PDB file of N, CA, C and O in Angstrom:
ATOM      1  N   GLY A1461     -27.083 -15.296  -2.714  1.00 56.00           N
ATOM      2  CA  GLY A1461     -26.119 -14.624  -3.542  1.00 56.00           C
ATOM      3  C   GLY A1461     -26.781 -13.557  -4.396  1.00 56.00           C
ATOM      4  O   GLY A1461     -27.994 -13.423  -4.423  1.00 56.00           O
ATOM      5  N   ARG A1462     -25.963 -12.800  -5.075  1.00 57.00           N
ATOM      6  CA  ARG A1462     -26.430 -11.745  -5.970  1.00 57.00           C
ATOM      7  C   ARG A1462     -25.886 -12.007  -7.362  1.00 57.00           C
ATOM      8  O   ARG A1462     -24.795 -12.531  -7.521  1.00 57.00           O
ATOM      9  N   THR A1463     -26.628 -11.620  -8.369  1.00 57.00           N
ATOM     10  CA  THR A1463     -26.186 -11.786  -9.750  1.00 57.00           C
ATOM     11  C   THR A1463     -25.917 -10.419 -10.351  1.00 57.00           C
ATOM     12  O   THR A1463     -26.732  -9.512 -10.240  1.00 57.00           O
ATOM     13  N   TYR A1464     -24.749 -10.277 -10.981  1.00 52.00           N
ATOM     14  CA  TYR A1464     -24.377  -9.057 -11.666  1.00 52.00           C
ATOM     15  C   TYR A1464     -24.168  -9.386 -13.128  1.00 52.00           C
ATOM     16  O   TYR A1464     -23.560 -10.397 -13.466  1.00 52.00           O
ATOM     17  N   THR A1465     -24.641  -8.536 -14.000  1.00 55.00           N
ATOM     18  CA  THR A1465     -24.482  -8.758 -15.431  1.00 55.00           C
ATOM     19  C   THR A1465     -23.694  -7.606 -16.032  1.00 55.00           C
ATOM     20  O   THR A1465     -24.010  -6.440 -15.804  1.00 55.00           O
ATOM     21  N   THR A1466     -22.646  -7.955 -16.769  1.00 57.00           N
ATOM     22  CA  THR A1466     -21.871  -6.957 -17.491  1.00 57.00           C
ATOM     23  C   THR A1466     -22.144  -7.154 -18.972  1.00 57.00           C
ATOM     24  O   THR A1466     -22.935  -8.007 -19.356  1.00 57.00           O
ATOM     25  N   LEU A1467     -21.465  -6.424 -19.776  1.00 59.00           N
ATOM     26  CA  LEU A1467     -21.630  -6.532 -21.220  1.00 59.00           C
ATOM     27  C   LEU A1467     -21.303  -7.941 -21.714  1.00 59.00           C
ATOM     28  O   LEU A1467     -21.905  -8.432 -22.641  1.00 59.00           O
ATOM     29  N   PHE A1468     -20.373  -8.597 -21.038  1.00 62.00           N
ATOM     30  CA  PHE A1468     -19.883  -9.876 -21.534  1.00 62.00           C
ATOM     31  C   PHE A1468     -20.285 -11.098 -20.721  1.00 62.00           C
ATOM     32  O   PHE A1468     -20.157 -12.218 -21.190  1.00 62.00           O
ATOM     33  N   ARG A1469     -20.708 -10.920 -19.465  1.00 62.00           N
ATOM     34  CA  ARG A1469     -20.979 -12.101 -18.648  1.00 62.00           C
ATOM     35  C   ARG A1469     -21.870 -11.768 -17.463  1.00 62.00           C
ATOM     36  O   ARG A1469     -22.032 -10.619 -17.090  1.00 62.00           O
ATOM     37  N   SER A1470     -22.412 -12.824 -16.860  1.00 62.00           N
ATOM     38  CA  SER A1470     -23.138 -12.706 -15.602  1.00 62.00           C
ATOM     39  C   SER A1470     -22.298 -13.350 -14.511  1.00 62.00           C
ATOM     40  O   SER A1470     -21.639 -14.364 -14.746  1.00 62.00           O
ATOM     41  N   VAL A1471     -22.319 -12.766 -13.333  1.00 61.00           N
ATOM     42  CA  VAL A1471     -21.547 -13.278 -12.217  1.00 61.00           C
ATOM     43  C   VAL A1471     -22.489 -13.447 -11.036  1.00 61.00           C
ATOM     44  O   VAL A1471     -23.213 -12.522 -10.682  1.00 61.00           O
ATOM     45  N   VAL A1472     -22.496 -14.641 -10.436  1.00 63.00           N
ATOM     46  CA  VAL A1472     -23.260 -14.882  -9.215  1.00 63.00           C
ATOM     47  C   VAL A1472     -22.263 -14.915  -8.071  1.00 63.00           C
ATOM     48  O   VAL A1472     -21.287 -15.666  -8.101  1.00 63.00           O
ATOM     49  N   VAL A1473     -22.496 -14.081  -7.060  1.00 59.00           N
ATOM     50  CA  VAL A1473     -21.568 -13.950  -5.949  1.00 59.00           C
ATOM     51  C   VAL A1473     -22.243 -14.406  -4.665  1.00 59.00           C
ATOM     52  O   VAL A1473     -23.270 -13.851  -4.280  1.00 59.00           O
ATOM     53  N   PRO A1474     -21.688 -15.407  -3.971  1.00 64.00           N
ATOM     54  CA  PRO A1474     -22.238 -15.787  -2.673  1.00 64.00           C
ATOM     55  C   PRO A1474     -22.115 -14.625  -1.682  1.00 64.00           C
ATOM     56  O   PRO A1474     -21.125 -13.892  -1.701  1.00 64.00           O
ATOM     57  N   ASP A1475     -23.112 -14.446  -0.829  1.00 59.00           N
ATOM     58  CA  ASP A1475     -23.128 -13.316   0.097  1.00 59.00           C
ATOM     59  C   ASP A1475     -21.875 -13.244   0.974  1.00 59.00           C
ATOM     60  O   ASP A1475     -21.400 -12.167   1.296  1.00 59.00           O
ATOM     61  N   GLU A1476     -21.332 -14.395   1.374  1.00 64.00           N
ATOM     62  CA  GLU A1476     -20.185 -14.375   2.285  1.00 64.00           C
ATOM     63  C   GLU A1476     -18.905 -13.886   1.621  1.00 64.00           C
ATOM     64  O   GLU A1476     -17.915 -13.640   2.287  1.00 64.00           O
ATOM     65  N   GLU A1477     -18.890 -13.719   0.305  1.00 79.00           N
ATOM     66  CA  GLU A1477     -17.692 -13.264  -0.381  1.00 79.00           C
ATOM     67  C   GLU A1477     -17.662 -11.751  -0.611  1.00 79.00           C
ATOM     68  O   GLU A1477     -16.695 -11.235  -1.157  1.00 79.00           O
ATOM     69  N   PHE A1478     -18.705 -11.035  -0.209  1.00 85.00           N
ATOM     70  CA  PHE A1478     -18.715  -9.591  -0.400  1.00 85.00           C
ATOM     71  C   PHE A1478     -17.760  -8.917   0.565  1.00 85.00           C
ATOM     72  O   PHE A1478     -17.573  -9.368   1.695  1.00 85.00           O
ATOM     73  N   CYS A1479     -17.156  -7.831   0.119  1.00 90.00           N
ATOM     74  CA  CYS A1479     -16.260  -7.070   0.985  1.00 90.00           C
ATOM     75  C   CYS A1479     -17.063  -6.521   2.163  1.00 90.00           C
ATOM     76  O   CYS A1479     -18.177  -6.037   1.986  1.00 90.00           O
ATOM     77  N   PRO A1480     -16.493  -6.578   3.370  1.00 91.00           N
ATOM     78  CA  PRO A1480     -17.201  -6.057   4.533  1.00 91.00           C
ATOM     79  C   PRO A1480     -17.229  -4.528   4.540  1.00 91.00           C
ATOM     80  O   PRO A1480     -16.440  -3.885   3.827  1.00 91.00           O
ATOM     81  N   PRO A1481     -18.122  -3.925   5.327  1.00 95.00           N
ATOM     82  CA  PRO A1481     -18.123  -2.465   5.459  1.00 95.00           C
ATOM     83  C   PRO A1481     -16.730  -1.959   5.848  1.00 95.00           C
ATOM     84  O   PRO A1481     -16.005  -2.634   6.576  1.00 95.00           O
ATOM     85  N   GLY A1482     -16.369  -0.796   5.343  1.00 96.00           N
ATOM     86  CA  GLY A1482     -15.048  -0.233   5.602  1.00 96.00           C
ATOM     87  C   GLY A1482     -14.022  -0.627   4.559  1.00 96.00           C
ATOM     88  O   GLY A1482     -12.880  -0.192   4.608  1.00 96.00           O
ATOM     89  N   THR A1483     -14.456  -1.482   3.604  1.00 95.00           N
ATOM     90  CA  THR A1483     -13.572  -1.909   2.530  1.00 95.00           C
ATOM     91  C   THR A1483     -14.309  -1.811   1.195  1.00 95.00           C
ATOM     92  O   THR A1483     -15.519  -1.602   1.166  1.00 95.00           O
ATOM     93  N   PHE A1484     -13.564  -1.997   0.108  1.00 94.00           N
ATOM     94  CA  PHE A1484     -14.189  -1.966  -1.214  1.00 94.00           C
ATOM     95  C   PHE A1484     -13.392  -2.846  -2.176  1.00 94.00           C
ATOM     96  O   PHE A1484     -12.253  -3.228  -1.906  1.00 94.00           O
ATOM     97  N   SER A1485     -14.005  -3.168  -3.292  1.00 91.00           N
ATOM     98  CA  SER A1485     -13.338  -3.831  -4.401  1.00 91.00           C
ATOM     99  C   SER A1485     -14.022  -3.366  -5.678  1.00 91.00           C
ATOM    100  O   SER A1485     -15.245  -3.435  -5.778  1.00 91.00           O
ATOM    101  N   PRO A1486     -13.259  -2.886  -6.662  1.00 86.00           N
ATOM    102  CA  PRO A1486     -13.884  -2.445  -7.906  1.00 86.00           C
ATOM    103  C   PRO A1486     -14.523  -3.595  -8.686  1.00 86.00           C
ATOM    104  O   PRO A1486     -15.315  -3.372  -9.577  1.00 86.00           O
ATOM    105  N   ASP A1487     -14.199  -4.832  -8.328  1.00 77.00           N
ATOM    106  CA  ASP A1487     -14.753  -6.021  -8.983  1.00 77.00           C
ATOM    107  C   ASP A1487     -16.091  -6.408  -8.374  1.00 77.00           C
ATOM    108  O   ASP A1487     -16.198  -7.421  -7.674  1.00 77.00           O
ATOM    109  N   PHE A1488     -17.108  -5.609  -8.583  1.00 76.00           N
ATOM    110  CA  PHE A1488     -18.466  -5.862  -8.077  1.00 76.00           C
ATOM    111  C   PHE A1488     -18.539  -5.874  -6.556  1.00 76.00           C
ATOM    112  O   PHE A1488     -19.514  -6.350  -5.985  1.00 76.00           O
ATOM    113  N   GLY A1489     -17.518  -5.397  -5.852  1.00 78.00           N
ATOM    114  CA  GLY A1489     -17.562  -5.335  -4.394  1.00 78.00           C
ATOM    115  C   GLY A1489     -17.316  -6.658  -3.704  1.00 78.00           C
ATOM    116  O   GLY A1489     -17.706  -6.851  -2.568  1.00 78.00           O
ATOM    117  N   TYR A1490     -16.647  -7.588  -4.374  1.00 78.00           N
ATOM    118  CA  TYR A1490     -16.348  -8.867  -3.737  1.00 78.00           C
ATOM    119  C   TYR A1490     -14.971  -9.355  -4.150  1.00 78.00           C
ATOM    120  O   TYR A1490     -14.331  -8.788  -5.014  1.00 78.00           O
ATOM    121  N   GLY A1491     -14.558 -10.420  -3.519  1.00 75.00           N
ATOM    122  CA  GLY A1491     -13.328 -11.083  -3.911  1.00 75.00           C
ATOM    123  C   GLY A1491     -12.308 -11.089  -2.801  1.00 75.00           C
ATOM    124  O   GLY A1491     -12.515 -10.522  -1.738  1.00 75.00           O
ATOM    125  N   PRO A1492     -11.203 -11.734  -3.088  1.00 79.00           N
ATOM    126  CA  PRO A1492     -10.157 -11.831  -2.066  1.00 79.00           C
ATOM    127  C   PRO A1492      -9.350 -10.542  -1.934  1.00 79.00           C
ATOM    128  O   PRO A1492      -8.533 -10.421  -1.045  1.00 79.00           O
ATOM    129  N   ASN A1493      -9.570  -9.587  -2.817  1.00 84.00           N
ATOM    130  CA  ASN A1493      -8.751  -8.371  -2.829  1.00 84.00           C
ATOM    131  C   ASN A1493      -9.498  -7.147  -2.327  1.00 84.00           C
ATOM    132  O   ASN A1493      -9.416  -6.076  -2.914  1.00 84.00           O
ATOM    133  N   CYS A1494     -10.228  -7.287  -1.237  1.00 91.00           N
ATOM    134  CA  CYS A1494     -10.899  -6.129  -0.645  1.00 91.00           C
ATOM    135  C   CYS A1494      -9.842  -5.204  -0.064  1.00 91.00           C
ATOM    136  O   CYS A1494      -8.889  -5.649   0.574  1.00 91.00           O
ATOM    137  N   THR A1495     -10.015  -3.915  -0.291  1.00 94.00           N
ATOM    138  CA  THR A1495      -9.066  -2.903   0.160  1.00 94.00           C
ATOM    139  C   THR A1495      -9.739  -2.013   1.194  1.00 94.00           C
ATOM    140  O   THR A1495     -10.878  -1.599   1.005  1.00 94.00           O
ATOM    141  N   LYS A1496      -9.017  -1.701   2.282  1.00 96.00           N
ATOM    142  CA  LYS A1496      -9.567  -0.774   3.274  1.00 96.00           C
ATOM    143  C   LYS A1496      -9.771   0.598   2.651  1.00 96.00           C
ATOM    144  O   LYS A1496      -8.945   1.044   1.845  1.00 96.00           O
ATOM    145  N   CYS A1497     -10.850   1.253   3.033  1.00 97.00           N
ATOM    146  CA  CYS A1497     -11.057   2.638   2.610  1.00 97.00           C
ATOM    147  C   CYS A1497      -9.918   3.490   3.169  1.00 97.00           C
ATOM    148  O   CYS A1497      -9.445   3.254   4.286  1.00 97.00           O
ATOM    149  N   HIS A1498      -9.473   4.456   2.398  1.00 97.00           N
ATOM    150  CA  HIS A1498      -8.411   5.357   2.838  1.00 97.00           C
ATOM    151  C   HIS A1498      -8.953   6.337   3.873  1.00 97.00           C
ATOM    152  O   HIS A1498     -10.155   6.590   3.932  1.00 97.00           O
ATOM    153  N   ALA A1499      -8.067   6.918   4.660  1.00 98.00           N
ATOM    154  CA  ALA A1499      -8.454   7.957   5.606  1.00 98.00           C
ATOM    155  C   ALA A1499      -9.173   9.071   4.844  1.00 98.00           C
ATOM    156  O   ALA A1499      -8.776   9.416   3.730  1.00 98.00           O
ATOM    157  N   GLY A1500     -10.242   9.589   5.420  1.00 98.00           N
ATOM    158  CA  GLY A1500     -11.030  10.641   4.773  1.00 98.00           C
ATOM    159  C   GLY A1500     -12.141  10.098   3.905  1.00 98.00           C
ATOM    160  O   GLY A1500     -12.869  10.852   3.274  1.00 98.00           O
ATOM    161  N   THR A1501     -12.276   8.760   3.861  1.00 98.00           N
ATOM    162  CA  THR A1501     -13.353   8.112   3.109  1.00 98.00           C
ATOM    163  C   THR A1501     -13.987   7.041   3.981  1.00 98.00           C
ATOM    164  O   THR A1501     -13.440   6.666   5.023  1.00 98.00           O
ATOM    165  N   TYR A1502     -15.134   6.503   3.547  1.00 97.00           N
ATOM    166  CA  TYR A1502     -15.826   5.466   4.320  1.00 97.00           C
ATOM    167  C   TYR A1502     -16.675   4.603   3.393  1.00 97.00           C
ATOM    168  O   TYR A1502     -16.980   4.976   2.265  1.00 97.00           O
ATOM    169  N   SER A1503     -17.052   3.455   3.896  1.00 96.00           N
ATOM    170  CA  SER A1503     -17.970   2.550   3.215  1.00 96.00           C
ATOM    171  C   SER A1503     -18.851   1.915   4.283  1.00 96.00           C
ATOM    172  O   SER A1503     -18.360   1.161   5.125  1.00 96.00           O
ATOM    173  N   SER A1504     -20.130   2.220   4.274  1.00 96.00           N
ATOM    174  CA  SER A1504     -21.023   1.746   5.333  1.00 96.00           C
ATOM    175  C   SER A1504     -21.719   0.435   4.994  1.00 96.00           C
ATOM    176  O   SER A1504     -22.360  -0.153   5.862  1.00 96.00           O
ATOM    177  N   MET A1505     -21.592  -0.033   3.755  1.00 93.00           N
ATOM    178  CA  MET A1505     -22.310  -1.236   3.346  1.00 93.00           C
ATOM    179  C   MET A1505     -21.340  -2.304   2.861  1.00 93.00           C
ATOM    180  O   MET A1505     -20.265  -1.987   2.359  1.00 93.00           O
ATOM    181  N   GLU A1506     -21.744  -3.559   2.975  1.00 90.00           N
ATOM    182  CA  GLU A1506     -20.933  -4.617   2.385  1.00 90.00           C
ATOM    183  C   GLU A1506     -21.082  -4.586   0.873  1.00 90.00           C
ATOM    184  O   GLU A1506     -22.065  -4.079   0.345  1.00 90.00           O
ATOM    185  N   GLY A1507     -20.089  -5.085   0.180  1.00 89.00           N
ATOM    186  CA  GLY A1507     -20.155  -5.155  -1.270  1.00 89.00           C
ATOM    187  C   GLY A1507     -19.930  -3.840  -1.980  1.00 89.00           C
ATOM    188  O   GLY A1507     -20.355  -3.670  -3.119  1.00 89.00           O
ATOM    189  N   SER A1508     -19.231  -2.908  -1.350  1.00 93.00           N
ATOM    190  CA  SER A1508     -18.998  -1.604  -1.987  1.00 93.00           C
ATOM    191  C   SER A1508     -17.955  -1.703  -3.092  1.00 93.00           C
ATOM    192  O   SER A1508     -16.966  -2.422  -2.971  1.00 93.00           O
ATOM    193  N   THR A1509     -18.187  -0.969  -4.170  1.00 92.00           N
ATOM    194  CA  THR A1509     -17.227  -0.916  -5.268  1.00 92.00           C
ATOM    195  C   THR A1509     -16.320   0.307  -5.159  1.00 92.00           C
ATOM    196  O   THR A1509     -15.364   0.448  -5.917  1.00 92.00           O
ATOM    197  N   LYS A1510     -16.628   1.204  -4.231  1.00 95.00           N
ATOM    198  CA  LYS A1510     -15.779   2.377  -3.978  1.00 95.00           C
ATOM    199  C   LYS A1510     -16.113   2.908  -2.598  1.00 95.00           C
ATOM    200  O   LYS A1510     -17.143   2.562  -2.012  1.00 95.00           O
ATOM    201  N   CYS A1511     -15.248   3.743  -2.072  1.00 96.00           N
ATOM    202  CA  CYS A1511     -15.501   4.399  -0.791  1.00 96.00           C
ATOM    203  C   CYS A1511     -15.993   5.820  -1.058  1.00 96.00           C
ATOM    204  O   CYS A1511     -15.630   6.429  -2.058  1.00 96.00           O
ATOM    205  N   ASN A1512     -16.807   6.314  -0.170  1.00 97.00           N
ATOM    206  CA  ASN A1512     -17.359   7.665  -0.293  1.00 97.00           C
ATOM    207  C   ASN A1512     -16.493   8.653   0.475  1.00 97.00           C
ATOM    208  O   ASN A1512     -15.960   8.323   1.539  1.00 97.00           O
ATOM    209  N   ASP A1513     -16.379   9.875  -0.039  1.00 98.00           N
ATOM    210  CA  ASP A1513     -15.641  10.921   0.661  1.00 98.00           C
ATOM    211  C   ASP A1513     -16.434  11.405   1.856  1.00 98.00           C
ATOM    212  O   ASP A1513     -17.661  11.511   1.797  1.00 98.00           O
ATOM    213  N   CYS A1514     -15.727  11.709   2.938  1.00 97.00           N
ATOM    214  CA  CYS A1514     -16.371  12.348   4.084  1.00 97.00           C
ATOM    215  C   CYS A1514     -16.789  13.767   3.687  1.00 97.00           C
ATOM    216  O   CYS A1514     -16.160  14.391   2.821  1.00 97.00           O
ATOM    217  N   GLU A1515     -17.833  14.256   4.321  1.00 96.00           N
ATOM    218  CA  GLU A1515     -18.282  15.629   4.080  1.00 96.00           C
ATOM    219  C   GLU A1515     -17.265  16.607   4.663  1.00 96.00           C
ATOM    220  O   GLU A1515     -16.467  16.252   5.530  1.00 96.00           O
ATOM    221  N   GLU A1516     -17.315  17.839   4.205  1.00 96.00           N
ATOM    222  CA  GLU A1516     -16.423  18.866   4.732  1.00 96.00           C
ATOM    223  C   GLU A1516     -16.606  18.988   6.236  1.00 96.00           C
ATOM    224  O   GLU A1516     -17.735  19.021   6.734  1.00 96.00           O
ATOM    225  N   GLY A1517     -15.515  19.025   6.982  1.00 97.00           N
ATOM    226  CA  GLY A1517     -15.567  19.126   8.435  1.00 97.00           C
ATOM    227  C   GLY A1517     -15.644  17.779   9.132  1.00 97.00           C
ATOM    228  O   GLY A1517     -15.650  17.716  10.357  1.00 97.00           O
ATOM    229  N   GLU A1518     -15.728  16.684   8.385  1.00 97.00           N
ATOM    230  CA  GLU A1518     -15.749  15.337   8.956  1.00 97.00           C
ATOM    231  C   GLU A1518     -14.422  14.646   8.648  1.00 97.00           C
ATOM    232  O   GLU A1518     -13.676  15.068   7.780  1.00 97.00           O
ATOM    233  N   TYR A1519     -14.147  13.564   9.384  1.00 97.00           N
ATOM    234  CA  TYR A1519     -12.914  12.829   9.165  1.00 97.00           C
ATOM    235  C   TYR A1519     -13.148  11.345   9.422  1.00 97.00           C
ATOM    236  O   TYR A1519     -14.149  10.946  10.011  1.00 97.00           O
ATOM    237  N   SER A1520     -12.215  10.544   8.954  1.00 98.00           N
ATOM    238  CA  SER A1520     -12.246   9.113   9.231  1.00 98.00           C
ATOM    239  C   SER A1520     -10.839   8.553   9.121  1.00 98.00           C
ATOM    240  O   SER A1520      -9.987   9.130   8.443  1.00 98.00           O
ATOM    241  N   GLY A1521     -10.610   7.438   9.797  1.00 97.00           N
ATOM    242  CA  GLY A1521      -9.361   6.711   9.647  1.00 97.00           C
ATOM    243  C   GLY A1521      -9.508   5.663   8.557  1.00 97.00           C
ATOM    244  O   GLY A1521     -10.603   5.479   7.996  1.00 97.00           O
ATOM    245  N   ALA A1522      -8.452   4.969   8.241  1.00 97.00           N
ATOM    246  CA  ALA A1522      -8.491   3.907   7.248  1.00 97.00           C
ATOM    247  C   ALA A1522      -9.460   2.811   7.690  1.00 97.00           C
ATOM    248  O   ALA A1522      -9.524   2.472   8.869  1.00 97.00           O
ATOM    249  N   GLY A1523     -10.244   2.277   6.754  1.00 96.00           N
ATOM    250  CA  GLY A1523     -11.170   1.199   7.061  1.00 96.00           C
ATOM    251  C   GLY A1523     -12.437   1.651   7.752  1.00 96.00           C
ATOM    252  O   GLY A1523     -13.137   0.851   8.382  1.00 96.00           O
ATOM    253  N   ALA A1524     -12.793   2.923   7.634  1.00 97.00           N
ATOM    254  CA  ALA A1524     -13.957   3.470   8.357  1.00 97.00           C
ATOM    255  C   ALA A1524     -15.285   3.062   7.721  1.00 97.00           C
ATOM    256  O   ALA A1524     -15.393   2.911   6.508  1.00 97.00           O
ATOM    257  N   THR A1525     -16.274   2.896   8.590  1.00 97.00           N
ATOM    258  CA  THR A1525     -17.639   2.631   8.137  1.00 97.00           C
ATOM    259  C   THR A1525     -18.508   3.881   8.230  1.00 97.00           C
ATOM    260  O   THR A1525     -19.610   3.909   7.684  1.00 97.00           O
ATOM    261  N   ILE A1526     -18.034   4.892   8.946  1.00 97.00           N
ATOM    262  CA  ILE A1526     -18.715   6.197   9.054  1.00 97.00           C
ATOM    263  C   ILE A1526     -17.653   7.280   9.173  1.00 97.00           C
ATOM    264  O   ILE A1526     -16.497   7.005   9.486  1.00 97.00           O
ATOM    265  N   CYS A1527     -18.055   8.519   8.946  1.00 97.00           N
ATOM    266  CA  CYS A1527     -17.188   9.667   9.188  1.00 97.00           C
ATOM    267  C   CYS A1527     -17.608  10.310  10.501  1.00 97.00           C
ATOM    268  O   CYS A1527     -18.755  10.236  10.901  1.00 97.00           O
ATOM    269  N   LYS A1528     -16.676  10.933  11.157  1.00 96.00           N
ATOM    270  CA  LYS A1528     -16.932  11.585  12.451  1.00 96.00           C
ATOM    271  C   LYS A1528     -16.733  13.088  12.311  1.00 96.00           C
ATOM    272  O   LYS A1528     -16.022  13.555  11.442  1.00 96.00           O
ATOM    273  N   THR A1529     -17.353  13.820  13.232  1.00 93.00           N
ATOM    274  CA  THR A1529     -17.187  15.272  13.232  1.00 93.00           C
ATOM    275  C   THR A1529     -16.278  15.705  14.363  1.00 93.00           C
ATOM    276  O   THR A1529     -15.999  14.985  15.269  1.00 93.00           O
TER     277      THR A1529
END
């Protein structure tokens, strides 16, 4: 697991609870509420707290782990 510390608390997250690639959660990248990345964005790693925008000239569908040209 991984430990995250905020101003008020520490959170230990088991590895299997992290959001899979192509999804994100603003709550340290884990939890039951993982959301698919929107079209035009991607997330290549598990445990993402946000999705990254595709570069100009690239595209992606919802839930993408990479952008395509």
